[in-house]
PDB file of C-alpha atoms and ligand atoms in Angstrom:
ATOM      1  CA  MET A   1      15.550  -5.355  11.103  1.00 44.00           C
ATOM      2  CA  THR A   2      13.149  -7.506  13.025  1.00 45.00           C
ATOM      3  CA  ILE A   3       9.468  -6.924  13.138  1.00 46.00           C
ATOM      4  CA  GLY A   4       7.374  -8.946  15.505  1.00 46.00           C
ATOM      5  CA  ARG A   5       4.573 -10.769  13.838  1.00 43.00           C
ATOM      6  CA  ARG A   6       2.035  -9.132  16.088  1.00 41.00           C
ATOM      7  CA  THR A   7       3.395  -5.634  15.803  1.00 39.00           C
ATOM      8  CA  VAL A   8       3.233  -5.050  12.072  1.00 38.00           C
ATOM      9  CA  LEU A   9      -0.137  -4.633  10.534  1.00 39.00           C
ATOM     10  CA  ARG A  10      -1.603  -7.340  12.668  1.00 41.00           C
ATOM     11  CA  GLY A  11      -3.470  -9.735  10.518  1.00 38.00           C
ATOM     12  CA  LEU A  12      -6.918  -8.561   9.933  1.00 38.00           C
ATOM     13  CA  ALA A  13      -9.678 -10.979  10.592  1.00 36.00           C
ATOM     14  CA  LEU A  14     -11.132 -12.023   7.315  1.00 38.00           C
ATOM     15  CA  PRO A  15     -13.452 -12.456   5.498  1.00 38.00           C
ATOM     16  CA  LEU A  16     -13.164  -9.217   3.666  1.00 39.00           C
ATOM     17  CA  ALA A  17     -16.308  -8.243   1.910  1.00 38.00           C
ATOM     18  CA  TRP A  18     -16.997  -5.460  -0.461  1.00 42.00           C
ATOM     19  CA  THR A  19     -19.618  -4.294  -2.861  1.00 41.00           C
ATOM     20  CA  VAL A  20     -18.716  -3.341  -6.403  1.00 45.00           C
ATOM     21  CA  GLY A  21     -20.972  -0.541  -7.532  1.00 51.00           C
ATOM     22  CA  MET A  22     -24.575   0.126  -6.674  1.00 50.00           C
ATOM     23  CA  GLY A  23     -26.575  -3.052  -6.478  1.00 52.00           C
ATOM     24  CA  ALA A  24     -23.750  -5.212  -7.715  1.00 59.00           C
ATOM     25  CA  ALA A  25     -23.201  -8.674  -6.326  1.00 69.00           C
ATOM     26  CA  ARG A  26     -21.117  -8.926  -3.185  1.00 78.00           C
ATOM     27  CA  ALA A  27     -17.839 -10.741  -3.324  1.00 79.00           C
ATOM     28  CA  PHE A  28     -16.741 -12.594  -0.208  1.00 81.00           C
ATOM     29  CA  TRP A  29     -13.216 -13.673   0.389  1.00 80.00           C
ATOM     30  CA  ARG A  30     -12.424 -15.960   3.260  1.00 85.00           C
ATOM     31  CA  ARG A  31      -8.804 -16.162   4.205  1.00 89.00           C
ATOM     32  CA  GLU A  32      -6.940 -15.630   7.426  1.00 95.00           C
ATOM     33  CA  VAL A  33      -3.335 -14.514   7.712  1.00 97.00           C
ATOM     34  CA  ASP A  34      -1.127 -13.306  10.537  1.00 98.00           C
ATOM     35  CA  VAL A  35      -0.052 -10.201   8.667  1.00 98.00           C
ATOM     36  CA  LEU A  36      -1.831  -8.328   5.915  1.00 97.00           C
ATOM     37  CA  VAL A  37       0.282  -5.754   4.091  1.00 98.00           C
ATOM     38  CA  VAL A  38      -1.387  -3.175   1.873  1.00 98.00           C
ATOM     39  CA  GLY A  39       0.966  -1.856  -0.794  1.00 98.00           C
ATOM     40  CA  ALA A  40       3.833  -3.660  -2.465  1.00 98.00           C
ATOM     41  CA  GLY A  41       6.423  -0.871  -2.480  1.00 98.00           C
ATOM     42  CA  GLY A  42       9.676  -0.996  -0.590  1.00 96.00           C
ATOM     43  CA  ALA A  43       8.095  -0.477   2.806  1.00 96.00           C
ATOM     44  CA  GLY A  44       5.345  -3.011   2.307  1.00 98.00           C
ATOM     45  CA  LEU A  45       7.601  -5.665   0.821  1.00 97.00           C
ATOM     46  CA  ALA A  46      10.172  -5.163   3.575  1.00 96.00           C
ATOM     47  CA  ALA A  47       7.441  -5.528   6.189  1.00 97.00           C
ATOM     48  CA  ALA A  48       6.171  -8.648   4.446  1.00 98.00           C
ATOM     49  CA  VAL A  49       9.614 -10.262   4.298  1.00 97.00           C
ATOM     50  CA  ALA A  50      10.376  -9.326   7.908  1.00 97.00           C
ATOM     51  CA  ALA A  51       7.080 -10.776   9.080  1.00 98.00           C
ATOM     52  CA  ALA A  52       7.647 -13.946   7.071  1.00 98.00           C
ATOM     53  CA  GLU A  53      11.116 -14.247   8.607  1.00 97.00           C
ATOM     54  CA  GLU A  54       9.397 -14.288  11.986  1.00 98.00           C
ATOM     55  CA  GLY A  55       7.254 -17.175  10.837  1.00 98.00           C
ATOM     56  CA  ALA A  56       4.087 -15.240  10.122  1.00 98.00           C
ATOM     57  CA  SER A  57       1.808 -16.065   7.242  1.00 98.00           C
ATOM     58  CA  VAL A  58       1.698 -12.957   5.072  1.00 98.00           C
ATOM     59  CA  LEU A  59      -0.538 -11.603   2.362  1.00 97.00           C
ATOM     60  CA  VAL A  60       0.416  -8.521   0.338  1.00 97.00           C
ATOM     61  CA  LEU A  61      -2.272  -6.565  -1.504  1.00 96.00           C
ATOM     62  CA  GLU A  62      -1.270  -4.223  -4.319  1.00 98.00           C
ATOM     63  CA  LYS A  63      -3.701  -2.030  -6.242  1.00 97.00           C
ATOM     64  CA  GLU A  64      -1.537  -1.626  -9.325  1.00 97.00           C
ATOM     65  CA  GLU A  65      -0.865  -4.295 -11.919  1.00 96.00           C
ATOM     66  CA  ALA A  66       2.829  -4.295 -11.079  1.00 96.00           C
ATOM     67  CA  ILE A  67       4.504  -4.196  -7.714  1.00 96.00           C
ATOM     68  CA  GLY A  68       7.194  -1.691  -6.782  1.00 96.00           C
ATOM     69  CA  GLY A  69       5.433   1.630  -6.377  1.00 97.00           C
ATOM     70  CA  ASN A  70       7.703   4.661  -6.144  1.00 97.00           C
ATOM     71  CA  THR A  71      10.444   2.376  -4.866  1.00 96.00           C
ATOM     72  CA  LEU A  72      10.811   1.110  -8.405  1.00 94.00           C
ATOM     73  CA  ARG A  73      11.503   4.667  -9.577  1.00 95.00           C
ATOM     74  CA  ALA A  74      14.017   5.486  -6.879  1.00 93.00           C
ATOM     75  CA  SER A  75      17.599   6.214  -7.832  1.00 89.00           C
ATOM     76  CA  GLY A  76      18.826   3.583  -5.405  1.00 88.00           C
ATOM     77  CA  LEU A  77      20.624   5.843  -2.952  1.00 90.00           C
ATOM     78  CA  PHE A  78      20.430   4.582   0.613  1.00 92.00           C
ATOM     79  CA  ASN A  79      21.390   7.019   3.351  1.00 93.00           C
ATOM     80  CA  ALA A  80      23.238   5.504   6.281  1.00 95.00           C
ATOM     81  CA  ALA A  81      26.254   6.141   8.436  1.00 96.00           C
ATOM     82  CA  ASP A  82      28.524   3.271   7.452  1.00 94.00           C
ATOM     83  CA  PRO A  83      32.046   3.421   8.905  1.00 93.00           C
ATOM     84  CA  GLU A  84      33.130   0.327   7.007  1.00 92.00           C
ATOM     85  CA  ARG A  85      32.478   1.929   3.628  1.00 91.00           C
ATOM     86  CA  GLN A  86      32.881   5.593   4.456  1.00 91.00           C
ATOM     87  CA  GLY A  87      35.991   5.261   6.612  1.00 91.00           C
ATOM     88  CA  PRO A  88      38.351   4.240   3.784  1.00 90.00           C
ATOM     89  CA  MET A  89      36.908   7.116   1.737  1.00 89.00           C
ATOM     90  CA  GLY A  90      37.834   9.562   4.446  1.00 92.00           C
ATOM     91  CA  VAL A  91      34.209  10.371   5.144  1.00 91.00           C
ATOM     92  CA  GLU A  92      33.282  11.090   8.729  1.00 92.00           C
ATOM     93  CA  ASP A  93      29.705  10.278   9.535  1.00 95.00           C
ATOM     94  CA  SER A  94      27.596   9.109  12.430  1.00 97.00           C
ATOM     95  CA  VAL A  95      24.104   7.995  13.266  1.00 98.00           C
ATOM     96  CA  ALA A  96      23.666  11.201  15.259  1.00 97.00           C
ATOM     97  CA  TRP A  97      24.621  13.351  12.274  1.00 97.00           C
ATOM     98  CA  HIS A  98      22.380  11.380   9.959  1.00 97.00           C
ATOM     99  CA  ALA A  99      19.505  11.976  12.371  1.00 97.00           C
ATOM    100  CA  GLU A 100      20.403  15.638  12.717  1.00 96.00           C
ATOM    101  CA  GLN A 101      20.463  16.159   8.936  1.00 96.00           C
ATOM    102  CA  THR A 102      17.178  14.320   8.551  1.00 96.00           C
ATOM    103  CA  LEU A 103      15.534  16.528  11.177  1.00 96.00           C
ATOM    104  CA  GLU A 104      16.968  19.575   9.479  1.00 96.00           C
ATOM    105  CA  SER A 105      15.727  18.595   6.047  1.00 96.00           C
ATOM    106  CA  GLY A 106      12.308  18.008   7.566  1.00 95.00           C
ATOM    107  CA  GLY A 107      12.263  21.549   8.836  1.00 95.00           C
ATOM    108  CA  GLY A 108      12.063  20.269  12.393  1.00 84.00           C
ATOM    109  CA  ARG A 109       8.622  18.811  11.791  1.00 95.00           C
ATOM    110  CA  ASN A 110       9.753  15.184  12.025  1.00 95.00           C
ATOM    111  CA  ASP A 111       9.248  13.149  15.143  1.00 97.00           C
ATOM    112  CA  PRO A 112      12.734  13.064  16.740  1.00 97.00           C
ATOM    113  CA  ASP A 113      12.246   9.579  18.191  1.00 98.00           C
ATOM    114  CA  VAL A 114      11.211   8.175  14.833  1.00 98.00           C
ATOM    115  CA  VAL A 115      14.090   9.936  13.092  1.00 98.00           C
ATOM    116  CA  ARG A 116      16.590   8.592  15.628  1.00 97.00           C
ATOM    117  CA  ARG A 117      15.270   5.062  15.117  1.00 98.00           C
ATOM    118  CA  PHE A 118      15.340   5.604  11.350  1.00 97.00           C
ATOM    119  CA  ALA A 119      18.995   6.624  11.481  1.00 98.00           C
ATOM    120  CA  GLU A 120      19.926   3.801  13.861  1.00 98.00           C
ATOM    121  CA  GLU A 121      18.253   1.183  11.686  1.00 98.00           C
ATOM    122  CA  ALA A 122      19.647   2.437   8.370  1.00 98.00           C
ATOM    123  CA  LEU A 123      22.876   0.445   8.379  1.00 97.00           C
ATOM    124  CA  PRO A 124      21.345  -2.739   9.800  1.00 98.00           C
ATOM    125  CA  THR A 125      18.731  -2.446   7.051  1.00 97.00           C
ATOM    126  CA  ILE A 126      21.424  -2.207   4.377  1.00 96.00           C
ATOM    127  CA  HIS A 127      23.048  -5.315   5.824  1.00 97.00           C
ATOM    128  CA  TRP A 128      19.670  -7.055   5.918  1.00 97.00           C
ATOM    129  CA  LEU A 129      19.042  -6.230   2.254  1.00 96.00           C
ATOM    130  CA  GLU A 130      22.560  -7.280   1.276  1.00 96.00           C
ATOM    131  CA  GLY A 131      22.029 -10.526   3.141  1.00 96.00           C
ATOM    132  CA  MET A 132      19.171 -11.197   0.735  1.00 95.00           C
ATOM    133  CA  GLY A 133      21.362 -10.548  -2.289  1.00 96.00           C
ATOM    134  CA  ILE A 134      20.812  -6.851  -2.963  1.00 92.00           C
ATOM    135  CA  ARG A 135      24.025  -5.160  -4.024  1.00 91.00           C
ATOM    136  CA  PHE A 136      24.736  -1.442  -3.627  1.00 87.00           C
ATOM    137  CA  LEU A 137      27.424   0.462  -5.472  1.00 83.00           C
ATOM    138  CA  PRO A 138      30.051   1.831  -3.094  1.00 75.00           C
ATOM    139  CA  GLU A 139      29.443   5.495  -3.949  1.00 70.00           C
ATOM    140  CA  THR A 140      29.135   7.870  -1.064  1.00 61.00           C
ATOM    141  CA  GLN A 141      27.494  11.261  -0.773  1.00 57.00           C
ATOM    142  CA  THR A 142      28.635  13.570   1.952  1.00 52.00           C
ATOM    143  CA  THR A 143      26.039  16.300   1.741  1.00 50.00           C
TER     144      THR A 143
HETATM  145  C1  FAD B 201      12.263   9.531  -9.071  1.00 83.82           C
HETATM  146  C2  FAD B 201      12.446   9.159  -7.619  1.00 83.82           C
HETATM  147  C3  FAD B 201      13.714   8.896  -7.146  1.00 83.82           C
HETATM  148  C4  FAD B 201      13.907   8.566  -5.797  1.00 83.82           C
HETATM  149  N1  FAD B 201      15.157   8.243  -5.366  1.00 83.82           N
HETATM  150  C5  FAD B 201      15.360   7.876  -4.082  1.00 83.82           C
HETATM  151  C6  FAD B 201      16.641   7.457  -3.627  1.00 83.82           C
HETATM  152  O1  FAD B 201      17.604   7.418  -4.373  1.00 83.82           O
HETATM  153  N2  FAD B 201      16.776   7.094  -2.328  1.00 83.82           N
HETATM  154  C7  FAD B 201      15.720   7.096  -1.463  1.00 83.82           C
HETATM  155  O2  FAD B 201      15.906   6.739  -0.283  1.00 83.82           O
HETATM  156  N3  FAD B 201      14.475   7.470  -1.867  1.00 83.82           N
HETATM  157  C8  FAD B 201      14.269   7.859  -3.142  1.00 83.82           C
HETATM  158  N4  FAD B 201      13.023   8.203  -3.567  1.00 83.82           N
HETATM  159  C9  FAD B 201      11.934   8.137  -2.598  1.00 83.82           C
HETATM  160  C10 FAD B 201      11.526   6.666  -2.425  1.00 83.82           C
HETATM  161  O3  FAD B 201      11.320   6.094  -3.700  1.00 83.82           O
HETATM  162  C11 FAD B 201      10.247   6.579  -1.584  1.00 83.82           C
HETATM  163  O4  FAD B 201      10.426   7.269  -0.367  1.00 83.82           O
HETATM  164  C12 FAD B 201       9.934   5.122  -1.289  1.00 83.82           C
HETATM  165  O5  FAD B 201       9.932   4.358  -2.482  1.00 83.82           O
HETATM  166  C13 FAD B 201       8.592   5.007  -0.587  1.00 83.82           C
HETATM  167  O6  FAD B 201       8.371   3.624  -0.381  1.00 83.82           O
HETATM  168  P1  FAD B 201       6.959   3.138   0.047  1.00 83.82           P
HETATM  169  O7  FAD B 201       6.982   1.637   0.099  1.00 83.82           O
HETATM  170  O8  FAD B 201       6.542   3.884   1.267  1.00 83.82           O
HETATM  171  O9  FAD B 201       5.969   3.630  -1.100  1.00 83.82           O
HETATM  172  P2  FAD B 201       5.841   3.075  -2.592  1.00 83.82           P
HETATM  173  O10 FAD B 201       7.105   2.486  -3.101  1.00 83.82           O
HETATM  174  O11 FAD B 201       5.227   4.160  -3.408  1.00 83.82           O
HETATM  175  O12 FAD B 201       4.801   1.878  -2.437  1.00 83.82           O
HETATM  176  C14 FAD B 201       3.447   2.100  -2.086  1.00 83.82           C
HETATM  177  C15 FAD B 201       2.663   0.993  -2.775  1.00 83.82           C
HETATM  178  O13 FAD B 201       1.359   0.935  -2.201  1.00 83.82           O
HETATM  179  C16 FAD B 201       0.418   0.763  -3.248  1.00 83.82           C
HETATM  180  N5  FAD B 201      -0.864   1.219  -2.740  1.00 83.82           N
HETATM  181  C17 FAD B 201      -1.219   2.476  -2.374  1.00 83.82           C
HETATM  182  N6  FAD B 201      -2.489   2.478  -1.945  1.00 83.82           N
HETATM  183  C18 FAD B 201      -2.936   1.199  -2.011  1.00 83.82           C
HETATM  184  C19 FAD B 201      -4.183   0.580  -1.700  1.00 83.82           C
HETATM  185  N7  FAD B 201      -5.221   1.284  -1.213  1.00 83.82           N
HETATM  186  N8  FAD B 201      -4.294  -0.746  -1.903  1.00 83.82           N
HETATM  187  C20 FAD B 201      -3.245  -1.460  -2.401  1.00 83.82           C
HETATM  188  N9  FAD B 201      -2.042  -0.923  -2.715  1.00 83.82           N
HETATM  189  C21 FAD B 201      -1.909   0.392  -2.524  1.00 83.82           C
HETATM  190  C22 FAD B 201       0.996   1.602  -4.372  1.00 83.82           C
HETATM  191  O14 FAD B 201       0.435   1.245  -5.617  1.00 83.82           O
HETATM  192  C23 FAD B 201       2.474   1.265  -4.274  1.00 83.82           C
HETATM  193  O15 FAD B 201       2.822   0.111  -5.006  1.00 83.82           O
HETATM  194  C24 FAD B 201      12.798   8.529  -4.906  1.00 83.82           C
HETATM  195  C25 FAD B 201      11.512   8.786  -5.400  1.00 83.82           C
HETATM  196  C26 FAD B 201      11.332   9.081  -6.743  1.00 83.82           C
HETATM  197  C27 FAD B 201       9.920   9.327  -7.239  1.00 83.82           C
END
């Protein structure tokens, strides 16, 4: 997955300034980055890594004390049509079917173009994650 440095959450011009409470002192923070990511869950961290891979300077802001968000709670299942793994298991799958099932489970309310891209990018994303050392168990679900 490649995300152009100017296409993802284009770095916001800093300084950021905010006021804490009524009449409280203002805090000013002067820092400039190419990409500012808000939220250190799976999506935000993936965006941050992808942007950094493209050479962007990246800052990730997380409101909680620990990073991970709901991604940390996830069971770890990653839907993708993967002939290399599913083939030997006798599982027939395809990007088109993955997209079709995703549209169906969304009750037809999903954006078809986004869903198609989502399904197309699923396997490359697994490979990208594995390239960084993440290991998935070989289990397969066919539903
Ligand atoms: C129990 C459980 C099991 C699941 N199992 C699976 C699974 O097996 N497979 C699967 O594909 N999906 C699964 N999911 C769904 C999956 O976890 C989510 O779809 C995914 O984690 C969403 O990622 P995200 O990065 O968009 O959001 P999150 O991981 O929730 O990250 C969002 C982050 O943004 C931070 N944030 C929010 N607002 C701000 C703010 N204003 N400023 C700074 N930070 C902010 C949050 O604190 C959080 O850290 C599961 C979900 C749950 C709850």
